[in-house]
Short mmCIF file of C-alpha atoms in Angstrom, two decimals:
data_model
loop_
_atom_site.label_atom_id
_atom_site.label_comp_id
_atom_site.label_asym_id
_atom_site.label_seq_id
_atom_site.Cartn_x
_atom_site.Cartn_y
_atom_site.Cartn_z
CA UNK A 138 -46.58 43.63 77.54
CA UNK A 139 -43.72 45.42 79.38
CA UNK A 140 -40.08 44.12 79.75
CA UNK A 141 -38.75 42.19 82.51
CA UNK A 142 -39.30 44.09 86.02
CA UNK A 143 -40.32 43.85 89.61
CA UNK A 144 -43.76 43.76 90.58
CA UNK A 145 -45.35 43.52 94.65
CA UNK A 146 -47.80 40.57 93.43
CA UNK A 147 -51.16 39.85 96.42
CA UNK A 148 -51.61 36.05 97.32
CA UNK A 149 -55.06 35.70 95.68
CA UNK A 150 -55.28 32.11 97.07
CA UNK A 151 -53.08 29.02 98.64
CA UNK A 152 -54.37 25.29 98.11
CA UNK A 153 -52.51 22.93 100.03
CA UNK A 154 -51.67 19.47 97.63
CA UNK A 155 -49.91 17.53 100.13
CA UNK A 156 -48.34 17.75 103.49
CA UNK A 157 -45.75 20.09 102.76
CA UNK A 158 -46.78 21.16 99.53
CA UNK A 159 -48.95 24.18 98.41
CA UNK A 160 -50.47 26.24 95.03
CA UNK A 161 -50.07 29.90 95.48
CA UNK A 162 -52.02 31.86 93.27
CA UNK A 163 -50.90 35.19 92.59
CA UNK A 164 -52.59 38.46 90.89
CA UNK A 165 -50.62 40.59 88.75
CA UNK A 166 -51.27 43.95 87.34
CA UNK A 167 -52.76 44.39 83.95
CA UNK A 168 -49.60 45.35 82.42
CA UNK A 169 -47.12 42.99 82.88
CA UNK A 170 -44.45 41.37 81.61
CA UNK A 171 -44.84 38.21 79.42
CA UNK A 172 -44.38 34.85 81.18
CA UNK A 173 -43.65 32.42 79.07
CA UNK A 174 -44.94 28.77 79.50
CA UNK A 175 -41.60 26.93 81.26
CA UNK A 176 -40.00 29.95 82.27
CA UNK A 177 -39.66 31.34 85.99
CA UNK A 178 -39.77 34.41 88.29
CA UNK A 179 -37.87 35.44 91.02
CA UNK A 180 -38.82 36.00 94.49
CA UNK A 181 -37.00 38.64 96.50
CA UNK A 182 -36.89 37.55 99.65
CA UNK A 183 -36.19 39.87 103.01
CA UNK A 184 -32.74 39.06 103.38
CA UNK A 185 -32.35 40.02 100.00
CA UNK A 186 -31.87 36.48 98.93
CA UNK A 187 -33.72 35.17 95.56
CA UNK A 188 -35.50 32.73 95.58
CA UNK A 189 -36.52 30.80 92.00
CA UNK A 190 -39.82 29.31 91.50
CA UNK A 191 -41.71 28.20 87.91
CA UNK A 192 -45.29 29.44 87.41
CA UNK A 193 -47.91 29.67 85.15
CA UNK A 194 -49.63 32.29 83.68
CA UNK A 195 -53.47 32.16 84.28
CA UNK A 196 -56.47 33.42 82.61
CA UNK A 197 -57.29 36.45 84.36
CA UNK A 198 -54.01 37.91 84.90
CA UNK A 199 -53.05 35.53 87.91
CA UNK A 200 -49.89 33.51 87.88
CA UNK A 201 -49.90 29.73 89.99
CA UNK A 202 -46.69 28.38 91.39
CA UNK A 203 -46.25 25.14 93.73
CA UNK A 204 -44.15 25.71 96.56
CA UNK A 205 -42.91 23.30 99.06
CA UNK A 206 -41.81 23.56 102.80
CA UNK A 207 -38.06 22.61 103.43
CA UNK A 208 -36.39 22.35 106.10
CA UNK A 209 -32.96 22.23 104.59
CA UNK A 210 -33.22 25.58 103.26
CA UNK A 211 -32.44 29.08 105.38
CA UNK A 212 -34.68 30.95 101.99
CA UNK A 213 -37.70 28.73 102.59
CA UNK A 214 -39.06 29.79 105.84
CA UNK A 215 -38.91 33.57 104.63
CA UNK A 216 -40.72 32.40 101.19
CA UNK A 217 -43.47 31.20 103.56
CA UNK A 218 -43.34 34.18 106.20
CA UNK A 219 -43.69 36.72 103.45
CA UNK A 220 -46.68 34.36 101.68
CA UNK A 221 -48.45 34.82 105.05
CA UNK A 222 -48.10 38.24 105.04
CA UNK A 223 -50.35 38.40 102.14
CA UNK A 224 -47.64 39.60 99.21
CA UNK A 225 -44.73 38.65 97.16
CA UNK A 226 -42.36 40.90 96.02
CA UNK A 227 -41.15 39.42 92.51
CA UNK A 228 -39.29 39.79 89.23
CA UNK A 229 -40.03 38.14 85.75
CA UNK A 230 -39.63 36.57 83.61
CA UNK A 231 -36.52 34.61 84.17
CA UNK A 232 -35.40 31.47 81.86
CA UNK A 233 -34.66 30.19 78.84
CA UNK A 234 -36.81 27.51 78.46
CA UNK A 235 -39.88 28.90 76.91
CA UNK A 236 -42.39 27.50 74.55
CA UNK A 237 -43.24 29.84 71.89
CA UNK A 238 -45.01 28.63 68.39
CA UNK A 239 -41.75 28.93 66.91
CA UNK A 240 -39.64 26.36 69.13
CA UNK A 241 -39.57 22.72 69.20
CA UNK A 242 -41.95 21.49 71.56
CA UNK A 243 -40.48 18.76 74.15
CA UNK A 244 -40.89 15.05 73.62
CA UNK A 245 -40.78 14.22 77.13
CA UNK A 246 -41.81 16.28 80.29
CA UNK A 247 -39.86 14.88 83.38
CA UNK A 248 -40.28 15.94 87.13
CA UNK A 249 -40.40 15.33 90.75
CA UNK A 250 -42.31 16.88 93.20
CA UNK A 251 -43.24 20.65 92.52
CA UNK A 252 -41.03 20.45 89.63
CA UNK A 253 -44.10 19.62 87.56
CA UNK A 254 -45.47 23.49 87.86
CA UNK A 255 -42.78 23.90 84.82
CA UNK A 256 -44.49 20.68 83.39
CA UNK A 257 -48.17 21.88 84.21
CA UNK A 258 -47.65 25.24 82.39
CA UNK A 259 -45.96 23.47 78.94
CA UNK A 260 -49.09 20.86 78.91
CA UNK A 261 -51.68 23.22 79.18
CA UNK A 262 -50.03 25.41 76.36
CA UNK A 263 -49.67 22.30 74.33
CA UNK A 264 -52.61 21.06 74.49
CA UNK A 265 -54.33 24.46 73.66
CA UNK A 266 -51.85 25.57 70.90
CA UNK A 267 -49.84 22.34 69.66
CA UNK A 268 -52.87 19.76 69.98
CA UNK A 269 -51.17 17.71 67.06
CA UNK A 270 -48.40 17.46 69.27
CA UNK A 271 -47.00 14.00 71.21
CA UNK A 272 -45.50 14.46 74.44
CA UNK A 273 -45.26 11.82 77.66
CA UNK A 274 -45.08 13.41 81.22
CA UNK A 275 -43.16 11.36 83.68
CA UNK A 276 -43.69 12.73 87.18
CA UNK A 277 -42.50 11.29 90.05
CA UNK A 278 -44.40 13.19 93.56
CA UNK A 279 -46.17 12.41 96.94
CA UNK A 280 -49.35 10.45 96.45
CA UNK A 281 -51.08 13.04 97.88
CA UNK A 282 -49.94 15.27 95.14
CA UNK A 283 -50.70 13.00 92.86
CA UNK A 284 -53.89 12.52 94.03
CA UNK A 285 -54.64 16.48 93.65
CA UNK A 286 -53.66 16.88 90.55
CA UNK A 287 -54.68 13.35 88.66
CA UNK A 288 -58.19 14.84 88.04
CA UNK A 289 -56.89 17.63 85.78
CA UNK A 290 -54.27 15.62 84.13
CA UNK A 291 -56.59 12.80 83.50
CA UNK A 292 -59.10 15.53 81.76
CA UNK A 293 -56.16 17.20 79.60
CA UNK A 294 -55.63 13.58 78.52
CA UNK A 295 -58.45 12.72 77.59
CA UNK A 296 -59.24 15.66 75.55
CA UNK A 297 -55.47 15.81 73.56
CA UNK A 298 -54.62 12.25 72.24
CA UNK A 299 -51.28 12.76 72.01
CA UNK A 300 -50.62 12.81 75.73
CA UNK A 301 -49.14 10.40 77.62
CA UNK A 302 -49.11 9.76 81.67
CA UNK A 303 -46.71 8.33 83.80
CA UNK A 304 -47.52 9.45 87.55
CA UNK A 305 -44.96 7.63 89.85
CA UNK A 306 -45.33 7.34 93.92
CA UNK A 307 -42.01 9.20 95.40
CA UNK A 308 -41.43 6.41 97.60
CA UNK A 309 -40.74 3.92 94.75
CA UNK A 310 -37.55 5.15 94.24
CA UNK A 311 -36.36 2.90 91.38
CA UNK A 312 -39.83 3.69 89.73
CA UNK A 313 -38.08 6.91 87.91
CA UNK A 314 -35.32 5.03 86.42
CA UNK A 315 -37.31 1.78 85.00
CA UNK A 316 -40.12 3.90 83.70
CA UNK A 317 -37.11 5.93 81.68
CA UNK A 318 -35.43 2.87 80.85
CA UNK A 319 -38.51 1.25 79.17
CA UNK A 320 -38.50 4.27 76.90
CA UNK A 321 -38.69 3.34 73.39
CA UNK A 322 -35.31 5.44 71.25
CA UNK A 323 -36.85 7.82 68.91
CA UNK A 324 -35.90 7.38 65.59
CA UNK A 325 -34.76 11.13 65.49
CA UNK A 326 -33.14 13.02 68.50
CA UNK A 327 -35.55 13.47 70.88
CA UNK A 328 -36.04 16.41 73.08
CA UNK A 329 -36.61 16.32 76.74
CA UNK A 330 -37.07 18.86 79.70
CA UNK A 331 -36.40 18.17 82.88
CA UNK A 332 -37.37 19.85 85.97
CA UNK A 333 -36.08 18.95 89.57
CA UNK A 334 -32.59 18.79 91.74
CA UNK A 335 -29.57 18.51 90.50
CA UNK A 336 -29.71 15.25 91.86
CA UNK A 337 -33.10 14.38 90.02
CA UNK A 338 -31.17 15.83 86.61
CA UNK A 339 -28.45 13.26 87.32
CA UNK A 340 -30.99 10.09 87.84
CA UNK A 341 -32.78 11.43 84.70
CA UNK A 342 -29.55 11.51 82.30
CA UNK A 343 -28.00 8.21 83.62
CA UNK A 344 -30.95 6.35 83.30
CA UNK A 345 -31.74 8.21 79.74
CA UNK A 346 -28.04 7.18 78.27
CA UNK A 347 -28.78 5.02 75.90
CA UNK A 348 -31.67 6.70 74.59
CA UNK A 349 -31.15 9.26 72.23
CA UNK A 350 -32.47 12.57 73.98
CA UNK A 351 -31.40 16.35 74.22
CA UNK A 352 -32.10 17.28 77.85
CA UNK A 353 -32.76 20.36 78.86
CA UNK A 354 -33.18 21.94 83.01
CA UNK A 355 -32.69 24.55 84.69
CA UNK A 356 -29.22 23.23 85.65
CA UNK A 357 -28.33 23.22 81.86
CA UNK A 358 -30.06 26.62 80.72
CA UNK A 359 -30.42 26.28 77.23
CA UNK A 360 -33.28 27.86 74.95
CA UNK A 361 -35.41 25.58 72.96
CA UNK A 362 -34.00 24.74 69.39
CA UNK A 363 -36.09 26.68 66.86
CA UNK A 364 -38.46 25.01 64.29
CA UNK A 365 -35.80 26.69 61.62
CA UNK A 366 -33.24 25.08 63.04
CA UNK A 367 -34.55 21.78 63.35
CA UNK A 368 -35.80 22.23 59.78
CA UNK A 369 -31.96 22.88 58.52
CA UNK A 370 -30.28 20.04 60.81
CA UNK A 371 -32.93 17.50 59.10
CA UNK A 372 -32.04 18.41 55.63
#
Protein backbone atom coordinates (compact mmCIF):
# COMPACT_ATOMS: atom_id res chain seq x y z
CA UNK A 1 0.00 0.00 0.00
CA UNK A 2 1.23 3.60 -0.56
CA UNK A 3 1.49 6.37 2.15
CA UNK A 4 -1.02 8.86 2.94
CA UNK A 5 -2.02 11.00 -0.32
CA UNK A 6 -4.75 12.52 -2.38
CA UNK A 7 -6.72 10.56 -4.63
CA UNK A 8 -9.96 11.96 -7.23
CA UNK A 9 -12.22 8.90 -5.92
CA UNK A 10 -15.82 8.21 -8.63
CA UNK A 11 -19.18 7.89 -6.64
CA UNK A 12 -19.76 4.19 -7.50
CA UNK A 13 -23.19 4.39 -5.75
CA UNK A 14 -25.46 6.59 -3.12
CA UNK A 15 -28.23 4.73 -0.97
CA UNK A 16 -30.33 7.01 0.80
CA UNK A 17 -30.98 5.57 4.79
CA UNK A 18 -33.17 8.21 5.94
CA UNK A 19 -34.45 11.59 5.06
CA UNK A 20 -31.38 13.40 5.17
CA UNK A 21 -29.07 10.71 5.38
CA UNK A 22 -27.12 8.81 2.61
CA UNK A 23 -24.22 5.79 1.92
CA UNK A 24 -21.78 6.93 -0.64
CA UNK A 25 -19.82 4.33 -2.04
CA UNK A 26 -16.65 5.23 -3.45
CA UNK A 27 -13.99 3.36 -5.86
CA UNK A 28 -10.45 3.77 -5.28
CA UNK A 29 -7.49 2.87 -7.33
CA UNK A 30 -5.72 -0.36 -6.86
CA UNK A 31 -2.91 1.15 -5.11
CA UNK A 32 -3.88 2.95 -2.33
CA UNK A 33 -3.23 3.89 0.84
CA UNK A 34 -4.26 1.71 3.87
CA UNK A 35 -7.50 2.69 5.64
CA UNK A 36 -7.64 1.51 8.72
CA UNK A 37 -10.94 0.27 10.37
CA UNK A 38 -12.02 3.64 12.65
CA UNK A 39 -9.90 5.94 10.94
CA UNK A 40 -11.05 8.81 8.41
CA UNK A 41 -10.34 10.67 5.14
CA UNK A 42 -10.54 14.01 4.17
CA UNK A 43 -12.62 15.62 1.65
CA UNK A 44 -11.29 18.68 -0.15
CA UNK A 45 -13.91 20.63 -0.79
CA UNK A 46 -14.05 23.67 -3.60
CA UNK A 47 -13.53 26.38 -1.34
CA UNK A 48 -10.66 24.63 -0.23
CA UNK A 49 -12.31 23.76 3.02
CA UNK A 50 -11.89 20.01 4.50
CA UNK A 51 -14.29 18.33 5.23
CA UNK A 52 -13.87 14.96 7.70
CA UNK A 53 -15.87 11.94 7.18
CA UNK A 54 -15.19 8.04 8.61
CA UNK A 55 -15.40 5.23 6.03
CA UNK A 56 -14.86 1.84 5.51
CA UNK A 57 -12.81 0.00 3.43
CA UNK A 58 -14.73 -2.52 1.15
CA UNK A 59 -13.98 -5.65 -0.57
CA UNK A 60 -13.24 -4.67 -3.95
CA UNK A 61 -11.29 -1.66 -3.45
CA UNK A 62 -14.40 0.65 -2.67
CA UNK A 63 -14.59 2.69 0.47
CA UNK A 64 -18.51 3.49 2.13
CA UNK A 65 -19.07 6.59 4.17
CA UNK A 66 -22.59 7.95 5.57
CA UNK A 67 -23.09 11.44 5.00
CA UNK A 68 -25.81 13.62 6.20
CA UNK A 69 -27.48 16.90 4.87
CA UNK A 70 -27.08 19.97 7.26
CA UNK A 71 -28.24 22.90 7.11
CA UNK A 72 -26.10 24.48 9.76
CA UNK A 73 -23.05 23.92 7.89
CA UNK A 74 -21.59 26.40 4.88
CA UNK A 75 -19.09 22.81 3.93
CA UNK A 76 -22.17 20.61 3.57
CA UNK A 77 -23.91 21.85 0.58
CA UNK A 78 -20.48 21.75 -1.42
CA UNK A 79 -19.90 18.00 0.02
CA UNK A 80 -23.24 17.28 -1.74
CA UNK A 81 -22.69 19.54 -4.98
CA UNK A 82 -19.39 17.88 -5.66
CA UNK A 83 -21.11 14.14 -4.81
CA UNK A 84 -23.51 15.06 -7.66
CA UNK A 85 -20.98 15.83 -9.86
CA UNK A 86 -19.98 12.29 -9.84
CA UNK A 87 -16.32 12.61 -7.84
CA UNK A 88 -14.63 13.32 -4.65
CA UNK A 89 -11.47 14.70 -4.41
CA UNK A 90 -9.92 13.11 -1.08
CA UNK A 91 -6.97 12.44 1.19
CA UNK A 92 -6.30 9.39 3.57
CA UNK A 93 -5.95 8.07 5.88
CA UNK A 94 -6.47 10.46 8.68
CA UNK A 95 -6.83 9.34 12.55
CA UNK A 96 -5.62 7.76 15.25
CA UNK A 97 -8.09 5.50 16.14
CA UNK A 98 -7.35 2.40 14.23
CA UNK A 99 -7.86 -1.21 14.94
CA UNK A 100 -4.94 -3.21 14.09
CA UNK A 101 -4.36 -6.98 15.61
CA UNK A 102 -2.00 -5.44 17.85
CA UNK A 103 -4.33 -2.82 19.76
CA UNK A 104 -6.89 -3.26 22.31
CA UNK A 105 -10.09 -3.70 20.78
CA UNK A 106 -13.00 -1.34 22.28
CA UNK A 107 -15.42 -2.54 24.90
CA UNK A 108 -18.08 -0.32 23.91
CA UNK A 109 -18.95 1.26 20.44
CA UNK A 110 -21.05 4.51 21.04
CA UNK A 111 -22.74 6.77 18.33
CA UNK A 112 -25.40 8.93 16.99
CA UNK A 113 -26.53 9.32 13.73
CA UNK A 114 -23.84 8.74 10.91
CA UNK A 115 -21.38 8.51 13.59
CA UNK A 116 -21.89 4.75 13.48
CA UNK A 117 -19.89 4.49 9.89
CA UNK A 118 -16.74 4.60 12.48
CA UNK A 119 -18.78 1.92 14.47
CA UNK A 120 -19.84 -0.13 11.25
CA UNK A 121 -16.19 -0.41 10.03
CA UNK A 122 -14.70 -1.64 13.79
CA UNK A 123 -17.70 -4.39 13.94
CA UNK A 124 -17.20 -5.81 10.76
CA UNK A 125 -13.34 -6.07 11.43
CA UNK A 126 -14.15 -7.58 14.75
CA UNK A 127 -16.24 -9.85 13.95
CA UNK A 128 -14.02 -11.17 11.02
CA UNK A 129 -10.62 -10.93 12.87
CA UNK A 130 -11.36 -10.71 16.80
CA UNK A 131 -14.52 -13.16 16.82
CA UNK A 132 -13.54 -14.07 20.53
CA UNK A 133 -13.98 -10.61 21.18
CA UNK A 134 -17.04 -8.83 23.45
CA UNK A 135 -18.10 -5.56 22.44
CA UNK A 136 -21.80 -3.69 22.92
CA UNK A 137 -22.77 -1.02 20.25
CA UNK A 138 -24.95 1.71 21.58
CA UNK A 139 -26.32 3.78 18.70
CA UNK A 140 -28.60 6.31 19.01
CA UNK A 141 -30.12 7.44 15.02
CA UNK A 142 -33.39 8.18 13.03
CA UNK A 143 -35.68 5.19 12.90
CA UNK A 144 -35.40 5.21 9.50
CA UNK A 145 -31.74 4.62 9.82
CA UNK A 146 -32.24 2.24 12.07
CA UNK A 147 -34.50 0.54 10.13
CA UNK A 148 -31.80 0.32 7.12
CA UNK A 149 -29.27 -0.89 8.82
CA UNK A 150 -30.99 -3.39 11.62
CA UNK A 151 -30.91 -6.20 8.96
CA UNK A 152 -27.09 -6.27 8.77
CA UNK A 153 -26.50 -5.68 12.36
CA UNK A 154 -28.98 -8.25 13.38
CA UNK A 155 -26.98 -10.84 10.91
CA UNK A 156 -23.38 -9.79 12.35
CA UNK A 157 -25.05 -10.63 15.67
CA UNK A 158 -26.17 -13.47 15.18
CA UNK A 159 -23.19 -14.94 13.65
CA UNK A 160 -20.44 -13.38 16.51
CA UNK A 161 -21.80 -14.13 20.07
CA UNK A 162 -20.02 -11.71 21.63
CA UNK A 163 -21.99 -8.80 20.22
CA UNK A 164 -24.24 -6.83 21.83
CA UNK A 165 -27.13 -4.28 20.40
CA UNK A 166 -28.50 -1.32 21.71
CA UNK A 167 -30.29 0.66 18.74
CA UNK A 168 -31.98 3.78 20.33
CA UNK A 169 -34.78 6.10 18.44
CA UNK A 170 -33.11 9.82 18.25
CA UNK A 171 -36.16 11.26 19.49
CA UNK A 172 -35.92 9.57 22.94
CA UNK A 173 -33.53 11.80 24.04
CA UNK A 174 -32.92 10.51 27.59
CA UNK A 175 -32.70 6.96 25.92
CA UNK A 176 -28.67 7.57 25.47
CA UNK A 177 -28.03 8.40 28.97
CA UNK A 178 -30.21 5.51 30.83
CA UNK A 179 -29.01 2.88 28.43
CA UNK A 180 -25.23 4.13 29.58
CA UNK A 181 -26.22 4.40 33.02
CA UNK A 182 -27.51 0.76 33.27
CA UNK A 183 -24.03 -0.25 32.22
CA UNK A 184 -22.62 -2.79 34.40
CA UNK A 185 -18.57 -1.34 35.75
CA UNK A 186 -16.09 -3.65 34.35
CA UNK A 187 -14.02 -5.15 36.72
CA UNK A 188 -10.90 -3.79 34.76
CA UNK A 189 -10.78 -0.35 32.91
CA UNK A 190 -12.83 -0.56 30.18
CA UNK A 191 -12.29 0.94 26.83
CA UNK A 192 -14.79 2.86 24.88
CA UNK A 193 -14.97 4.82 21.48
CA UNK A 194 -17.13 7.27 20.84
CA UNK A 195 -18.19 8.79 17.70
CA UNK A 196 -20.50 11.95 17.35
CA UNK A 197 -20.59 15.94 18.35
CA UNK A 198 -18.88 17.36 20.76
CA UNK A 199 -22.04 17.64 22.33
CA UNK A 200 -22.83 13.78 21.96
CA UNK A 201 -19.02 13.24 23.57
CA UNK A 202 -20.20 15.35 26.51
CA UNK A 203 -23.70 13.31 27.12
CA UNK A 204 -21.55 10.14 26.67
CA UNK A 205 -18.81 11.02 29.49
CA UNK A 206 -21.32 12.55 32.02
CA UNK A 207 -23.55 9.85 31.87
CA UNK A 208 -20.41 7.24 31.80
CA UNK A 209 -18.82 8.90 35.21
CA UNK A 210 -19.18 6.50 37.42
CA UNK A 211 -18.32 3.73 35.30
CA UNK A 212 -14.90 2.98 34.88
CA UNK A 213 -14.15 3.62 31.04
CA UNK A 214 -11.25 5.14 28.86
CA UNK A 215 -13.06 7.10 26.14
CA UNK A 216 -11.77 7.72 23.16
CA UNK A 217 -13.34 10.32 19.89
CA UNK A 218 -12.35 12.17 17.55
CA UNK A 219 -12.52 15.19 19.90
CA UNK A 220 -9.90 13.41 22.16
CA UNK A 221 -7.49 11.88 19.38
CA UNK A 222 -5.76 9.30 21.04
CA UNK A 223 -4.37 5.93 19.45
CA UNK A 224 -5.57 2.70 20.81
CA UNK A 225 -3.46 1.32 23.83
CA UNK A 226 -1.38 -1.58 22.52
CA UNK A 227 -1.90 -5.27 23.60
CA UNK A 228 1.91 -4.75 25.11
CA UNK A 229 0.91 -2.15 26.96
CA UNK A 230 -2.09 -3.43 28.42
CA UNK A 231 -0.10 -6.60 29.09
CA UNK A 232 2.59 -4.45 31.30
CA UNK A 233 -0.13 -2.13 33.13
CA UNK A 234 -1.89 -5.60 34.27
CA UNK A 235 1.18 -7.04 35.73
Amino acid sequence: MLESSALKTPVLSRQRLDAATERVTLGLPSRHPDVRPGQAIQVQLADGRPFFSVAGLQPGASLELHVTRRRDSRSNPQLFAALDAGSLQISLPHGAIALTDDRRLPDILIASQSGYAQSRAMLDWMARRRPGHRCRLLWQASSGYLAAERPWLEKLAAAWAGLSLTLLPLDEHDALNEALAALPSPSTQGLAVVSGSSHFLDAARHALRRHRYTLLSDQNPAALPSIEQENALCR
